[in-house]
Short mmCIF file of N, CA and C and ligand atoms in Angstrom, two decimals:
data_model
loop_
_atom_site.label_atom_id
_atom_site.label_comp_id
_atom_site.label_asym_id
_atom_site.label_seq_id
_atom_site.Cartn_x
_atom_site.Cartn_y
_atom_site.Cartn_z
N UNK A 1 0.49 -23.95 16.72
CA UNK A 1 1.42 -24.27 16.28
C UNK A 1 1.77 -24.17 15.06
N UNK A 2 2.83 -24.26 14.77
CA UNK A 2 3.27 -23.77 12.76
C UNK A 2 3.67 -24.07 12.29
N UNK A 3 2.69 -23.91 11.24
CA UNK A 3 2.64 -24.26 10.03
C UNK A 3 3.93 -23.87 8.59
N UNK A 4 3.94 -22.46 8.80
CA UNK A 4 5.13 -21.82 8.47
C UNK A 4 6.06 -21.27 9.17
N UNK A 5 7.25 -21.47 8.23
CA UNK A 5 8.84 -21.24 8.98
C UNK A 5 8.35 -19.85 7.92
N UNK A 6 9.13 -18.88 8.89
CA UNK A 6 9.65 -17.80 7.84
C UNK A 6 11.08 -17.17 8.63
N UNK A 7 12.91 -17.97 7.73
CA UNK A 7 13.56 -17.42 7.93
C UNK A 7 14.25 -16.36 6.90
N UNK A 8 15.44 -16.10 7.79
CA UNK A 8 15.74 -14.60 7.19
C UNK A 8 17.50 -14.47 7.10
N UNK A 9 18.13 -13.58 5.81
CA UNK A 9 19.71 -13.92 6.58
C UNK A 9 20.16 -13.47 7.33
N UNK A 10 19.31 -12.38 7.98
CA UNK A 10 19.65 -11.41 8.71
C UNK A 10 18.81 -10.85 9.44
N UNK A 11 18.93 -10.02 10.89
CA UNK A 11 18.33 -9.44 11.07
C UNK A 11 17.86 -7.89 10.70
N UNK A 12 18.17 -7.77 9.33
CA UNK A 12 18.53 -6.09 8.98
C UNK A 12 17.50 -6.80 7.95
N UNK A 13 17.21 -7.76 7.52
CA UNK A 13 15.58 -8.14 6.37
C UNK A 13 14.34 -7.87 6.97
N UNK A 14 14.94 -8.21 8.31
CA UNK A 14 13.31 -8.64 9.45
C UNK A 14 12.39 -6.53 8.70
N UNK A 15 12.75 -5.46 8.66
CA UNK A 15 11.85 -4.45 8.56
C UNK A 15 10.47 -5.08 6.80
N UNK A 16 11.52 -5.60 5.68
CA UNK A 16 10.88 -5.85 5.06
C UNK A 16 10.12 -7.74 5.06
N UNK A 17 10.71 -8.64 6.04
CA UNK A 17 10.42 -10.16 6.28
C UNK A 17 9.15 -9.96 6.51
N UNK A 18 8.89 -8.66 7.49
CA UNK A 18 8.00 -8.17 8.97
C UNK A 18 6.54 -8.48 7.72
N UNK A 19 6.21 -7.86 6.28
CA UNK A 19 5.11 -8.15 6.07
C UNK A 19 4.89 -8.93 5.98
N UNK A 20 5.31 -10.10 5.09
CA UNK A 20 5.01 -11.96 5.24
C UNK A 20 4.35 -11.75 6.51
N UNK A 21 4.76 -11.86 7.94
CA UNK A 21 4.64 -12.09 9.21
C UNK A 21 2.78 -11.61 9.98
N UNK A 22 2.35 -10.09 8.66
CA UNK A 22 1.58 -9.86 9.62
C UNK A 22 0.48 -10.16 8.18
N UNK A 23 0.99 -11.10 7.19
CA UNK A 23 0.50 -11.58 6.12
C UNK A 23 -0.70 -13.43 6.61
N UNK A 24 0.51 -13.50 7.64
CA UNK A 24 0.21 -14.82 8.31
C UNK A 24 -0.48 -14.35 9.46
N UNK A 25 0.21 -13.70 10.26
CA UNK A 25 -1.00 -13.33 11.42
C UNK A 25 -2.73 -12.97 10.61
N UNK A 26 -2.80 -12.75 9.83
CA UNK A 26 -4.16 -11.89 8.84
C UNK A 26 -4.95 -13.02 8.50
N UNK A 27 -4.27 -13.61 8.09
CA UNK A 27 -4.95 -15.15 7.83
C UNK A 27 -4.92 -16.53 9.30
N UNK A 28 -4.32 -15.76 10.15
CA UNK A 28 -4.90 -17.42 11.11
C UNK A 28 -4.27 -17.92 11.46
N UNK A 29 -2.77 -18.43 10.07
CA UNK A 29 -1.61 -19.45 10.09
C UNK A 29 -0.79 -19.44 11.47
N UNK A 30 -0.16 -20.31 12.00
CA UNK A 30 0.95 -20.54 13.05
C UNK A 30 2.46 -20.33 12.07
N UNK A 31 3.34 -19.63 13.27
CA UNK A 31 4.50 -19.62 12.13
C UNK A 31 5.44 -19.22 13.06
N UNK A 32 6.44 -19.79 12.60
CA UNK A 32 8.05 -19.25 13.53
C UNK A 32 8.47 -18.13 12.51
N UNK A 33 9.42 -17.60 12.84
CA UNK A 33 10.70 -16.83 13.13
C UNK A 33 12.21 -17.39 13.09
N UNK A 34 13.14 -16.90 12.16
CA UNK A 34 14.70 -17.32 12.48
C UNK A 34 15.15 -16.69 12.08
N UNK A 35 16.40 -15.84 12.20
CA UNK A 35 16.87 -15.51 11.03
C UNK A 35 18.31 -16.64 11.04
N UNK A 36 18.86 -17.16 10.18
CA UNK A 36 20.39 -17.81 9.72
C UNK A 36 21.00 -17.99 8.39
N UNK A 37 22.24 -17.56 7.86
CA UNK A 37 22.38 -17.50 6.92
C UNK A 37 23.45 -19.01 6.21
N UNK A 38 23.07 -18.73 5.23
CA UNK A 38 23.85 -20.13 4.30
C UNK A 38 25.22 -19.84 3.90
N UNK A 39 25.70 -18.85 4.97
CA UNK A 39 26.94 -18.35 4.43
C UNK A 39 28.21 -17.76 5.64
N UNK A 40 27.23 -17.62 6.69
CA UNK A 40 27.72 -16.40 7.59
C UNK A 40 27.51 -18.43 8.68
N UNK A 41 26.56 -19.05 8.93
CA UNK A 41 25.83 -20.46 9.91
C UNK A 41 25.10 -21.74 8.86
N UNK A 42 25.88 -21.70 8.27
CA UNK A 42 25.61 -23.24 7.05
C UNK A 42 25.20 -23.83 8.01
N UNK A 43 25.73 -24.46 8.38
CA UNK A 43 25.59 -25.88 9.39
C UNK A 43 24.06 -25.37 10.09
N UNK A 44 23.43 -24.37 10.66
CA UNK A 44 22.64 -23.82 11.24
C UNK A 44 21.07 -24.10 10.85
N UNK A 45 21.67 -24.06 8.94
CA UNK A 45 21.01 -24.05 8.04
C UNK A 45 20.44 -25.39 7.43
N UNK A 46 21.81 -26.02 7.60
CA UNK A 46 21.25 -27.64 7.24
C UNK A 46 20.15 -28.38 8.25
N UNK A 47 20.64 -28.06 9.39
CA UNK A 47 19.67 -28.31 10.53
C UNK A 47 18.10 -28.34 10.58
N UNK A 48 18.28 -27.11 9.84
CA UNK A 48 16.89 -26.14 10.31
C UNK A 48 15.97 -26.91 8.55
N UNK A 49 16.86 -27.03 8.18
CA UNK A 49 15.91 -27.60 6.77
C UNK A 49 15.43 -29.34 7.42
N UNK A 50 16.68 -29.83 7.96
CA UNK A 50 16.59 -31.37 8.33
C UNK A 50 15.24 -31.29 9.05
N UNK A 51 15.32 -30.58 10.35
CA UNK A 51 14.53 -30.87 11.19
C UNK A 51 13.02 -30.33 10.25
N UNK A 52 12.67 -29.44 9.43
CA UNK A 52 11.80 -28.88 9.59
C UNK A 52 10.17 -29.38 9.08
N UNK A 53 10.57 -30.42 8.68
CA UNK A 53 9.08 -31.03 8.27
C UNK A 53 8.46 -32.31 9.83
N UNK A 54 10.13 -32.75 10.62
CA UNK A 54 8.81 -33.17 11.67
C UNK A 54 8.98 -32.36 12.96
N UNK A 55 9.51 -31.02 12.91
CA UNK A 55 8.65 -29.95 13.38
C UNK A 55 6.86 -29.25 12.68
N UNK A 56 6.56 -29.85 12.43
CA UNK A 56 4.97 -29.78 11.35
C UNK A 56 5.26 -28.71 10.67
N UNK A 57 5.77 -28.33 10.49
CA UNK A 57 6.30 -27.53 9.03
C UNK A 57 6.02 -27.10 8.15
N UNK A 58 5.24 -26.92 7.34
CA UNK A 58 4.11 -27.63 5.74
C UNK A 58 4.63 -26.80 4.79
N UNK A 59 5.45 -25.19 4.78
CA UNK A 59 6.34 -24.18 4.02
C UNK A 59 7.42 -23.44 4.54
N UNK A 60 7.84 -23.77 3.54
CA UNK A 60 9.23 -22.81 4.06
C UNK A 60 9.22 -21.12 3.53
N UNK A 61 9.61 -19.90 4.17
CA UNK A 61 9.56 -18.69 3.52
C UNK A 61 10.88 -18.43 3.48
N UNK A 62 11.54 -17.89 2.91
CA UNK A 62 13.12 -17.70 2.96
C UNK A 62 13.39 -16.18 2.51
N UNK A 63 14.20 -15.18 3.19
CA UNK A 63 14.08 -14.20 2.33
C UNK A 63 15.96 -13.77 1.98
N UNK A 64 16.80 -13.21 1.48
CA UNK A 64 17.73 -12.77 2.19
C UNK A 64 17.86 -11.97 0.42
N UNK A 65 19.57 -11.46 1.01
CA UNK A 65 19.96 -10.23 0.12
C UNK A 65 20.37 -10.79 -0.58
N UNK A 66 21.50 -10.05 -1.21
CA UNK A 66 22.95 -10.38 -1.47
C UNK A 66 23.21 -11.98 -2.00
N UNK A 67 24.34 -12.06 -2.00
CA UNK A 67 24.95 -14.08 -3.39
C UNK A 67 23.46 -14.38 -2.22
N UNK A 68 22.01 -14.46 -2.53
CA UNK A 68 20.87 -15.21 -1.47
C UNK A 68 20.92 -16.69 -2.04
N UNK A 69 21.89 -16.95 -0.94
CA UNK A 69 21.82 -19.20 -0.99
C UNK A 69 20.96 -19.25 -0.19
N UNK A 70 20.54 -18.94 1.03
CA UNK A 70 19.48 -19.20 1.55
C UNK A 70 18.03 -20.24 1.59
N UNK A 71 17.19 -19.64 0.00
CA UNK A 71 16.95 -20.34 -0.10
C UNK A 71 17.04 -22.15 -0.55
N UNK A 72 18.01 -21.45 -0.99
CA UNK A 72 18.45 -22.06 -2.24
C UNK A 72 18.58 -23.57 -1.65
N UNK A 73 19.70 -23.60 -0.67
CA UNK A 73 20.23 -24.44 0.48
C UNK A 73 19.01 -25.27 0.57
N UNK A 74 18.36 -24.33 1.05
CA UNK A 74 17.21 -25.13 2.20
C UNK A 74 16.64 -25.78 1.31
N UNK A 75 16.43 -26.08 0.36
CA UNK A 75 15.43 -26.90 -0.53
C UNK A 75 15.81 -27.86 -0.93
N UNK A 76 17.82 -27.64 -0.56
CA UNK A 76 18.82 -29.16 -1.35
C UNK A 76 18.14 -29.70 -0.04
N UNK A 77 17.96 -29.43 0.87
CA UNK A 77 17.66 -29.84 2.11
C UNK A 77 16.99 -30.43 3.22
N UNK A 78 15.17 -29.74 1.57
CA UNK A 78 14.06 -30.41 2.27
C UNK A 78 13.30 -30.74 1.13
N UNK A 79 12.13 -31.45 1.58
CA UNK A 79 11.12 -31.86 0.38
C UNK A 79 10.01 -30.76 0.32
N UNK A 80 10.70 -30.05 1.82
CA UNK A 80 9.22 -28.97 2.25
C UNK A 80 8.90 -27.45 0.61
N UNK A 81 8.18 -27.41 0.23
CA UNK A 81 8.33 -26.45 -0.44
C UNK A 81 9.13 -24.61 0.00
N UNK A 82 9.67 -24.68 -0.55
CA UNK A 82 10.63 -23.41 -0.39
C UNK A 82 10.02 -21.85 -0.49
N UNK A 83 10.10 -21.02 -0.82
CA UNK A 83 8.95 -19.87 -1.06
C UNK A 83 10.52 -18.56 -0.90
N UNK A 84 10.86 -18.28 -2.23
CA UNK A 84 12.18 -17.20 -1.72
C UNK A 84 11.94 -15.73 -2.07
N UNK A 85 12.17 -15.09 -1.29
CA UNK A 85 11.76 -13.58 -1.06
C UNK A 85 13.16 -13.14 -1.48
N UNK A 86 13.25 -12.61 -2.54
CA UNK A 86 14.59 -11.70 -2.22
C UNK A 86 14.71 -10.32 -2.41
N UNK A 87 15.88 -9.53 -1.54
CA UNK A 87 15.46 -8.78 -0.94
C UNK A 87 16.37 -7.40 -1.06
N UNK A 88 16.19 -6.14 -1.29
CA UNK A 88 17.28 -5.36 -1.96
C UNK A 88 18.38 -4.64 -0.34
N UNK A 89 18.45 -3.65 -0.56
CA UNK A 89 19.48 -2.98 -0.19
C UNK A 89 20.90 -2.99 -0.36
N UNK A 90 21.31 -3.89 -1.07
CA UNK A 90 22.61 -4.05 -1.69
C UNK A 90 23.05 -3.29 -2.94
N UNK A 91 23.62 -2.95 -2.72
CA UNK A 91 24.44 -2.08 -3.89
C UNK A 91 23.79 -1.76 -5.25
N UNK A 92 23.58 -3.25 -5.75
CA UNK A 92 22.59 -4.01 -6.74
C UNK A 92 21.08 -3.65 -6.65
N UNK A 93 20.83 -3.87 -5.93
CA UNK A 93 19.50 -3.20 -5.63
C UNK A 93 17.69 -4.55 -5.42
N UNK A 94 18.90 -5.46 -4.92
CA UNK A 94 17.87 -6.88 -4.93
C UNK A 94 18.18 -7.42 -6.88
N UNK A 95 18.80 -6.92 -7.79
CA UNK A 95 18.77 -7.81 -8.56
C UNK A 95 19.45 -9.40 -8.68
N UNK A 96 21.02 -8.73 -7.08
CA UNK A 96 21.77 -9.73 -7.29
C UNK A 96 21.04 -10.67 -6.45
N UNK A 97 20.03 -10.18 -6.02
CA UNK A 97 19.41 -11.83 -4.62
C UNK A 97 18.42 -12.29 -5.77
N UNK A 98 17.68 -11.49 -6.22
CA UNK A 98 16.73 -11.83 -7.07
C UNK A 98 16.97 -13.72 -7.74
N UNK A 99 18.62 -13.22 -9.46
CA UNK A 99 19.39 -13.99 -9.43
C UNK A 99 19.64 -15.16 -9.23
N UNK A 100 20.45 -14.71 -8.19
CA UNK A 100 20.91 -15.84 -6.90
C UNK A 100 19.70 -17.33 -6.67
N UNK A 101 18.03 -16.48 -6.60
CA UNK A 101 17.19 -16.93 -6.40
C UNK A 101 17.23 -17.78 -7.31
N UNK A 102 16.80 -17.08 -7.84
CA UNK A 102 15.60 -18.00 -9.02
C UNK A 102 15.67 -18.74 -9.77
N UNK A 103 17.38 -18.43 -9.76
CA UNK A 103 18.14 -19.06 -11.22
C UNK A 103 18.36 -20.43 -10.33
N UNK A 104 17.83 -21.69 -10.32
CA UNK A 104 17.70 -22.78 -9.30
C UNK A 104 18.12 -23.23 -10.05
N UNK A 105 19.42 -24.35 -10.40
CA UNK A 105 19.52 -25.77 -11.08
C UNK A 105 17.76 -26.87 -10.92
N UNK A 106 17.84 -27.53 -12.61
CA UNK A 106 16.69 -28.26 -13.00
C UNK A 106 16.75 -29.04 -11.40
N UNK A 107 15.72 -29.49 -11.15
CA UNK A 107 15.91 -30.50 -10.60
C UNK A 107 15.24 -29.96 -8.46
N UNK A 108 15.98 -28.95 -8.08
CA UNK A 108 15.79 -28.64 -6.93
C UNK A 108 15.17 -26.80 -7.26
N UNK A 109 13.82 -26.40 -7.39
CA UNK A 109 13.02 -25.50 -7.32
C UNK A 109 12.76 -24.52 -6.58
N UNK A 110 12.91 -23.87 -6.13
CA UNK A 110 12.29 -22.44 -5.27
C UNK A 110 11.63 -21.26 -6.03
N UNK A 111 10.42 -21.46 -5.41
CA UNK A 111 9.32 -20.65 -6.18
C UNK A 111 9.46 -19.61 -5.32
N UNK A 112 9.92 -18.79 -6.41
CA UNK A 112 10.29 -17.04 -5.96
C UNK A 112 9.76 -15.94 -6.63
N UNK A 113 9.67 -15.03 -6.06
CA UNK A 113 8.37 -14.09 -6.07
C UNK A 113 9.01 -12.19 -5.86
N UNK A 114 8.47 -11.62 -6.20
CA UNK A 114 9.48 -10.50 -6.54
C UNK A 114 10.05 -9.86 -5.32
N UNK A 115 11.66 -8.78 -5.66
CA UNK A 115 12.41 -8.02 -5.16
C UNK A 115 11.59 -7.55 -3.91
N UNK A 116 11.13 -7.86 -2.94
CA UNK A 116 10.84 -7.57 -0.91
C UNK A 116 9.31 -7.68 -1.47
N UNK A 117 9.23 -8.88 -1.89
CA UNK A 117 7.28 -9.46 -2.13
C UNK A 117 7.17 -10.10 -1.01
N UNK A 118 7.33 -10.02 -0.16
CA UNK A 118 7.10 -10.99 0.91
C UNK A 118 5.63 -11.18 0.77
N UNK A 119 5.28 -10.07 1.21
CA UNK A 119 3.86 -10.46 1.54
C UNK A 119 2.86 -10.60 0.37
N UNK A 120 4.01 -11.32 -0.87
CA UNK A 120 3.54 -11.95 -1.87
C UNK A 120 3.71 -13.71 -1.13
N UNK A 121 5.05 -14.08 -0.45
CA UNK A 121 4.82 -15.10 -0.38
C UNK A 121 4.53 -16.13 0.55
N UNK A 122 4.10 -14.70 1.28
CA UNK A 122 2.87 -15.30 2.42
C UNK A 122 1.53 -15.26 2.33
N UNK A 123 1.32 -15.03 0.93
CA UNK A 123 -0.18 -15.02 0.36
C UNK A 123 -0.01 -16.39 -0.35
N UNK A 124 1.31 -16.59 -0.69
CA UNK A 124 1.49 -18.37 -1.75
C UNK A 124 1.25 -19.38 -0.57
N UNK A 125 2.39 -19.43 0.25
CA UNK A 125 1.80 -20.37 1.62
C UNK A 125 1.07 -20.59 2.13
N UNK A 126 -0.23 -19.32 1.92
CA UNK A 126 -1.35 -19.36 2.36
C UNK A 126 -2.96 -20.47 1.30
N UNK A 127 -2.22 -20.03 0.62
CA UNK A 127 -2.79 -20.67 -0.35
C UNK A 127 -2.66 -22.27 -1.01
N UNK A 128 -1.06 -23.33 -0.56
CA UNK A 128 -1.11 -23.90 -0.65
C UNK A 128 -0.99 -24.78 0.18
N UNK A 129 -1.43 -23.99 1.53
CA UNK A 129 -1.84 -24.33 2.66
C UNK A 129 -3.41 -25.06 2.61
N UNK A 130 -4.50 -23.74 1.73
CA UNK A 130 -5.68 -24.15 1.48
C UNK A 130 -5.97 -25.16 0.77
N UNK A 131 -4.95 -25.53 -0.03
CA UNK A 131 -4.92 -26.98 -0.71
C UNK A 131 -6.39 -27.91 -0.04
N UNK A 132 -5.94 -27.95 1.47
CA UNK A 132 -6.16 -28.75 2.12
C UNK A 132 -7.16 -27.61 3.13
N UNK A 133 -7.94 -27.17 3.24
CA UNK A 133 -8.17 -26.52 4.46
C UNK A 133 -9.59 -25.39 3.95
N UNK A 134 -10.56 -25.92 3.73
CA UNK A 134 -11.84 -24.84 2.96
C UNK A 134 -12.09 -23.83 3.31
N UNK A 135 -11.93 -23.87 4.53
CA UNK A 135 -12.24 -22.69 5.09
C UNK A 135 -11.06 -21.56 4.94
N UNK A 136 -10.31 -21.56 4.80
CA UNK A 136 -8.98 -21.12 4.74
C UNK A 136 -9.05 -20.62 3.15
N UNK A 137 -9.28 -21.28 2.49
CA UNK A 137 -9.44 -20.98 0.73
C UNK A 137 -10.30 -19.89 0.66
N UNK A 138 -11.79 -20.13 1.93
CA UNK A 138 -12.45 -19.30 2.14
C UNK A 138 -12.50 -17.59 2.18
N UNK A 139 -11.37 -17.48 3.62
CA UNK A 139 -10.98 -16.38 3.75
C UNK A 139 -9.90 -15.89 2.19
N UNK A 140 -9.35 -16.50 1.67
CA UNK A 140 -8.44 -16.23 0.21
C UNK A 140 -9.62 -15.44 -0.35
N UNK A 141 -10.93 -16.42 -0.73
CA UNK A 141 -11.31 -15.72 -1.62
C UNK A 141 -12.11 -14.57 -0.94
N UNK A 142 -12.72 -14.43 0.44
CA UNK A 142 -13.31 -12.89 0.53
C UNK A 142 -11.90 -11.97 0.98
N UNK A 143 -10.73 -12.09 0.39
CA UNK A 143 -9.26 -11.14 0.46
C UNK A 143 -9.28 -10.81 -0.46
N UNK A 144 -9.13 -11.55 -1.88
CA UNK A 144 -9.48 -11.79 -3.17
C UNK A 144 -11.10 -10.37 -3.92
N UNK A 145 -12.10 -10.26 -3.20
CA UNK A 145 -13.56 -10.41 -3.27
C UNK A 145 -12.77 -8.36 -2.43
N UNK A 146 -11.85 -8.17 -1.34
CA UNK A 146 -12.16 -7.36 -1.19
C UNK A 146 -11.53 -6.43 -1.56
N UNK A 147 -10.03 -7.49 -2.33
CA UNK A 147 -9.25 -6.09 -3.16
C UNK A 147 -9.84 -5.87 -4.15
N UNK A 148 -10.27 -6.21 -5.16
CA UNK A 148 -11.47 -5.75 -5.94
C UNK A 148 -12.51 -5.31 -5.31
N UNK A 149 -12.43 -4.56 -4.66
CA UNK A 149 -13.69 -3.96 -4.56
C UNK A 149 -12.77 -2.54 -4.02
N UNK A 150 -11.52 -2.31 -3.86
CA UNK A 150 -11.14 -1.30 -3.24
C UNK A 150 -10.25 -1.15 -5.05
N UNK A 151 -10.32 -2.02 -5.99
CA UNK A 151 -10.09 -1.57 -6.60
C UNK A 151 -11.19 -0.38 -8.12
N UNK A 152 -11.90 -1.16 -7.30
CA UNK A 152 -12.97 -0.55 -7.68
C UNK A 152 -13.58 0.87 -7.18
N UNK A 153 -13.29 0.92 -6.21
CA UNK A 153 -13.77 2.24 -5.49
C UNK A 153 -12.51 3.48 -6.19
N UNK A 154 -11.04 2.84 -5.94
CA UNK A 154 -9.80 3.45 -6.67
C UNK A 154 -10.54 4.27 -7.77
N UNK A 155 -11.00 2.93 -8.69
CA UNK A 155 -11.99 3.84 -9.80
C UNK A 155 -12.79 5.21 -10.37
N UNK A 156 -14.14 4.67 -9.28
CA UNK A 156 -14.88 5.71 -8.47
C UNK A 156 -13.92 6.83 -8.50
N UNK A 157 -12.61 6.96 -7.00
CA UNK A 157 -12.84 7.90 -6.89
C UNK A 157 -12.03 8.28 -8.33
N UNK A 158 -10.89 8.05 -9.27
CA UNK A 158 -10.32 8.71 -10.33
C UNK A 158 -11.48 9.90 -11.19
N UNK A 159 -12.27 8.61 -11.35
CA UNK A 159 -13.70 9.69 -12.39
C UNK A 159 -13.98 10.29 -12.07
N UNK A 160 -14.34 10.39 -10.72
CA UNK A 160 -14.94 11.71 -9.92
C UNK A 160 -13.95 12.69 -10.10
N UNK A 161 -12.19 12.65 -10.29
CA UNK A 161 -11.15 14.00 -9.70
C UNK A 161 -11.02 14.04 -11.18
N UNK A 162 -11.48 13.72 -12.31
CA UNK A 162 -11.14 13.92 -13.69
C UNK A 162 -12.40 15.12 -14.22
C1 RP5 B 201 22.64 -11.28 2.99
O1 RP5 B 201 22.87 -10.25 3.23
C2 RP5 B 201 20.88 -11.01 4.38
O2 RP5 B 201 19.84 -11.93 3.98
C3 RP5 B 201 21.08 -9.63 4.57
O3 RP5 B 201 20.47 -9.11 3.72
C4 RP5 B 201 22.55 -9.17 3.86
C5 RP5 B 201 23.31 -8.36 4.41
O4 RP5 B 201 22.85 -8.71 5.70
P1 RP5 B 201 23.45 -7.54 7.01
O5 RP5 B 201 25.33 -7.52 6.57
O6 RP5 B 201 22.55 -6.72 7.05
O7 RP5 B 201 23.78 -8.45 8.35
O8 RP5 B 201 23.23 -12.41 3.87
#
């Protein structure tokens, strides 16, 4: 059963948003994926947000580029946490989407990650789910241990090459 919904404004967003799917799969999290646009398919977006909690979704990850309204509109229509991923590819390189997503008005937050940082969005979703799942929390701890070990290996390699 899907616990995380990954939604994006266009199928052209999939190459970047796919990183989120990879991370969720790595942690064994059930997810659903869809394409909907706050501007092109506004009714679908509101219906999606209104029904998400009833479908068992706990966290929404929403990626969009340009004048990226999708994460904010979703957040306006649900009490579920929404993680926004600003996407590059526009003439403004994703800064347009970043500002659109991160500058939410007081009262309706979107947890915004870096430009194209879909993997971090998924990790944040896993961390939220891990609050009530000790096995998942241990997987996250192991992930951090492996990450630290890789940095240490890099450090040794750099020192050997000098
Ligand atoms: C946004 O416009 C989408 O999220 C996408 O990043 C961007 C361009 O969409 P397409 O013209 O490729 O469909 O709404």
